[in-house]
CSV table of C-alpha atoms in Angstrom, one decimal:
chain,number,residue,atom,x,y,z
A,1421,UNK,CA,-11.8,15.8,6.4
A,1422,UNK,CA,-12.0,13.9,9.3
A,1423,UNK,CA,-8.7,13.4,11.2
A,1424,UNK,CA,-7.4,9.6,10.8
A,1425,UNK,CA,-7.7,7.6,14.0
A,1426,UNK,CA,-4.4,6.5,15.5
A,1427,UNK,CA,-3.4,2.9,16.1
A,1428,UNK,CA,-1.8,1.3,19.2
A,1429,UNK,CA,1.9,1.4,19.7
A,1430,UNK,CA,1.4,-2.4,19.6
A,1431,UNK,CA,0.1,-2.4,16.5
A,1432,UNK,CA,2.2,-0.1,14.8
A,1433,UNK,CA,5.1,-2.4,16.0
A,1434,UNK,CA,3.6,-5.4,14.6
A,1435,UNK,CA,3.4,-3.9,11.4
A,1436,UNK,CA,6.9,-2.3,11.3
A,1437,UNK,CA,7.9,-5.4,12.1
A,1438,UNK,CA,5.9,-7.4,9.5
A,1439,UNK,CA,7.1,-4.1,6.9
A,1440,UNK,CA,10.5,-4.9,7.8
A,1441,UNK,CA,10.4,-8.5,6.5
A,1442,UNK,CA,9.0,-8.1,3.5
A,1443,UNK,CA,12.6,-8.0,1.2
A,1444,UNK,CA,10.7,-6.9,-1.6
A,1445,UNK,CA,9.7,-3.9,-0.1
A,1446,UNK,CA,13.6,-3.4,1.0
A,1447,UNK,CA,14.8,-3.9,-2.9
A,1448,UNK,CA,12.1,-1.0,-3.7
A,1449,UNK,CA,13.7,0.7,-0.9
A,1450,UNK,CA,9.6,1.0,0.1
A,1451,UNK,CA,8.9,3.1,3.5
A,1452,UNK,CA,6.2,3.3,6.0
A,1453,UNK,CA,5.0,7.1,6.2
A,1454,UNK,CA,2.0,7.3,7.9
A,1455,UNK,CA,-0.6,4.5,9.3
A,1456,UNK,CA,-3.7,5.7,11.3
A,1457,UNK,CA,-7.2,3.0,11.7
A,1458,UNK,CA,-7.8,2.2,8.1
A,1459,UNK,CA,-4.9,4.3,7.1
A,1460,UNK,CA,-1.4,3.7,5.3
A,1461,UNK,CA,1.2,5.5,3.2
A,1462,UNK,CA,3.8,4.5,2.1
A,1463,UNK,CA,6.7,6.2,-0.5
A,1464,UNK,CA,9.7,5.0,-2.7
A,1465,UNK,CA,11.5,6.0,-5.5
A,1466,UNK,CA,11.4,4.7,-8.8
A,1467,UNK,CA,14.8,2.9,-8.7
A,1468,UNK,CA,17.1,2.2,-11.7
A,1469,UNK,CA,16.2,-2.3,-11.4
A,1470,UNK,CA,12.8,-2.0,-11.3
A,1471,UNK,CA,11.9,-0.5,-15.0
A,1472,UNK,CA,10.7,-1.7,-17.7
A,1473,UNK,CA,11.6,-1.8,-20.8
A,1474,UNK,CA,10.8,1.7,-22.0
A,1475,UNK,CA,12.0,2.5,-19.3
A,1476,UNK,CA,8.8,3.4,-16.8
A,1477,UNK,CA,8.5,2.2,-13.1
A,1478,UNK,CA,7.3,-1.2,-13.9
A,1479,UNK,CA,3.6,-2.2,-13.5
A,1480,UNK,CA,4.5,-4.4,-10.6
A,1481,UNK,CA,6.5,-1.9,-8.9
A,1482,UNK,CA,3.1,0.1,-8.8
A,1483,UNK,CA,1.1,-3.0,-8.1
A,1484,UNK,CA,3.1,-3.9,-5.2
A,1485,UNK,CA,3.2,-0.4,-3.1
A,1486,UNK,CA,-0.4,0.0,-3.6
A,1487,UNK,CA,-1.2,-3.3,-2.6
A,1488,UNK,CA,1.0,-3.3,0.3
A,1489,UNK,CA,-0.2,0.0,1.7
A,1490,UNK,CA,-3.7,-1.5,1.2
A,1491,UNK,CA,-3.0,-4.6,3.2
A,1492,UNK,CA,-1.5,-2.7,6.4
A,1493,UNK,CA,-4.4,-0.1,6.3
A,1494,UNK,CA,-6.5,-3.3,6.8
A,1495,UNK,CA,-4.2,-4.7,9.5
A,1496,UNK,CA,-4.3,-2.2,11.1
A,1497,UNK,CA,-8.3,-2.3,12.0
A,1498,UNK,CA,-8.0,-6.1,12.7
A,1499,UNK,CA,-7.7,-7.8,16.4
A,1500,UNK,CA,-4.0,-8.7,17.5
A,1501,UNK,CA,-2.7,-12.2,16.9
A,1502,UNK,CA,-4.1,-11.8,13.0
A,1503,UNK,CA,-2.5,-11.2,9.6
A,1504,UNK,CA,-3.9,-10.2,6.6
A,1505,UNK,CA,-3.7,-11.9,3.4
A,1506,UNK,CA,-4.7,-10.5,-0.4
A,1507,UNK,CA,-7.7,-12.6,-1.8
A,1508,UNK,CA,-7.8,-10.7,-5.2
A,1509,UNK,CA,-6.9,-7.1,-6.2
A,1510,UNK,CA,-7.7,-5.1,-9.4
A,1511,UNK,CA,-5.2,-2.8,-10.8
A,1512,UNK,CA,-6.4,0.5,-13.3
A,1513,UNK,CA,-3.1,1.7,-14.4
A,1514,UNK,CA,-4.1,5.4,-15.4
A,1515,UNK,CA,-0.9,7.1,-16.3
A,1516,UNK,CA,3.5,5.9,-17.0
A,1517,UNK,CA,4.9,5.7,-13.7
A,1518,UNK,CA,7.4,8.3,-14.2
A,1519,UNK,CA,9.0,11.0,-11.8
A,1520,UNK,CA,9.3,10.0,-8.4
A,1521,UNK,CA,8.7,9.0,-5.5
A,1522,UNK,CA,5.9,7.1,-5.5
A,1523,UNK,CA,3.3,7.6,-3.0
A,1524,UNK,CA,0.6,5.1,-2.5
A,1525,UNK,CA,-2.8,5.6,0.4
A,1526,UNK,CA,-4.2,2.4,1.5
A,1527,UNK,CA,-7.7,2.9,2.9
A,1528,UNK,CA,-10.0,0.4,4.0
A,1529,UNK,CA,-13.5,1.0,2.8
A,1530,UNK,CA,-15.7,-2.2,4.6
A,1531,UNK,CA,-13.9,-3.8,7.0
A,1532,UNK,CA,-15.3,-7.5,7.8
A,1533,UNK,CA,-14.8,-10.5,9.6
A,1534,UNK,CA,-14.1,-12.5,7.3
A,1535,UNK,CA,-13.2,-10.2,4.3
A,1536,UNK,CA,-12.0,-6.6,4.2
A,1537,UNK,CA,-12.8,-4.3,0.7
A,1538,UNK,CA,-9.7,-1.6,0.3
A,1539,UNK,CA,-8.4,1.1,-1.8
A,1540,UNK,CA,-5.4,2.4,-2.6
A,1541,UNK,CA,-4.4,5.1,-5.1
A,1542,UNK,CA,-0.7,5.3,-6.6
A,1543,UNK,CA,0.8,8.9,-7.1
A,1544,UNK,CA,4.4,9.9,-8.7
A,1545,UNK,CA,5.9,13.4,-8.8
A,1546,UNK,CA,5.6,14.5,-12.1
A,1547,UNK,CA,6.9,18.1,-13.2
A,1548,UNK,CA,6.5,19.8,-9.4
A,1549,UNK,CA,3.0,17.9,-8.9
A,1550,UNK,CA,1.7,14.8,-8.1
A,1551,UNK,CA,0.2,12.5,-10.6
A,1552,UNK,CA,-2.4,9.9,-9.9
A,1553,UNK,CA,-0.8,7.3,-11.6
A,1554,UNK,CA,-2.9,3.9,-10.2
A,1555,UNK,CA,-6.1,3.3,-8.9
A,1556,UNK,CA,-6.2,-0.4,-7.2
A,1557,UNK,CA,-9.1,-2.1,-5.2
A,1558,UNK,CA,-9.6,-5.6,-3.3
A,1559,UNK,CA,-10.4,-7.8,-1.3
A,1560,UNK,CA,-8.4,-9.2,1.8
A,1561,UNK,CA,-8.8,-12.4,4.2
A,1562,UNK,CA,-8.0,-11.8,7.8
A,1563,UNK,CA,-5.7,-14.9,8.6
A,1564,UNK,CA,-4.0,-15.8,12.1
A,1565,UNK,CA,-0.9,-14.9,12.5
A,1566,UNK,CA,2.5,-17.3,13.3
């Protein structure tokens, strides 16, 4: 496997920074831990608000990690001064989202001008392993920033 490509400490602020104001990434009690070109994982738990009623990780929690960790792999390859925003993402929810923490790996897979196609794929800890719990894949629109 080839080693990930690392990004400029510029860009790794502006998306700490941009991570950091997302507050719905802060009531998932979300984390950044890794981001290379292309590259981001990020990790939370399962917390006790965002269940549903049988008691799983909701669909959104898992929605929203691997969504988010897709759109900073794709910021991540774009120019400074940009943003990126999700056009559409598809969601295969594979197994309960159970155990914890959640772990999801944003990749991008074409990265374009105009749009970017991304992955990301959802794990929990499950009984001493991890469990692929999500598969998700989209589309996103480079933007300029504020």
């Amino acid at each position: 496997m080839d080693m990930p490509t690392p990004i400029s400490t510029a860009k790794r602020a502006q998306i700490e920074q941009s991570f950091a104001a997302q507050t719905m990434m802060t009531t998932m009690q979300a984390q950044i831990n890794e981001l290379a070109q292309g590259h981001c994982v990020l990790q939370c738990p399962i917390v006790e608000s965002l269940r549903q009623q049988h008691g799983f990780g909701h669909a959104a929690l898992t929605f929203a990690l691997g969504d988010v960790a897709a759109g900073y792999a794709c910021l991540s390859m774009i120019e400074d001064g940009m943003e990126v925003l999700t056009a559409e993402m598809k969601i295969n929810l594979l197994s309960p989202c159970t155990g914890g923490p959640l772990r999801a790996v944003g990749k991008v897979v074409k990265a374009g001008r105009r749009l970017m196609i991304t992955q990301a794929e959802v794990f929990a800890h499950q009984d001493g392993k991890e469990v692929l719990i999500a598969l998700l894949q989209g589309t996103m629109v480079p933007v300029p920033g504020d």
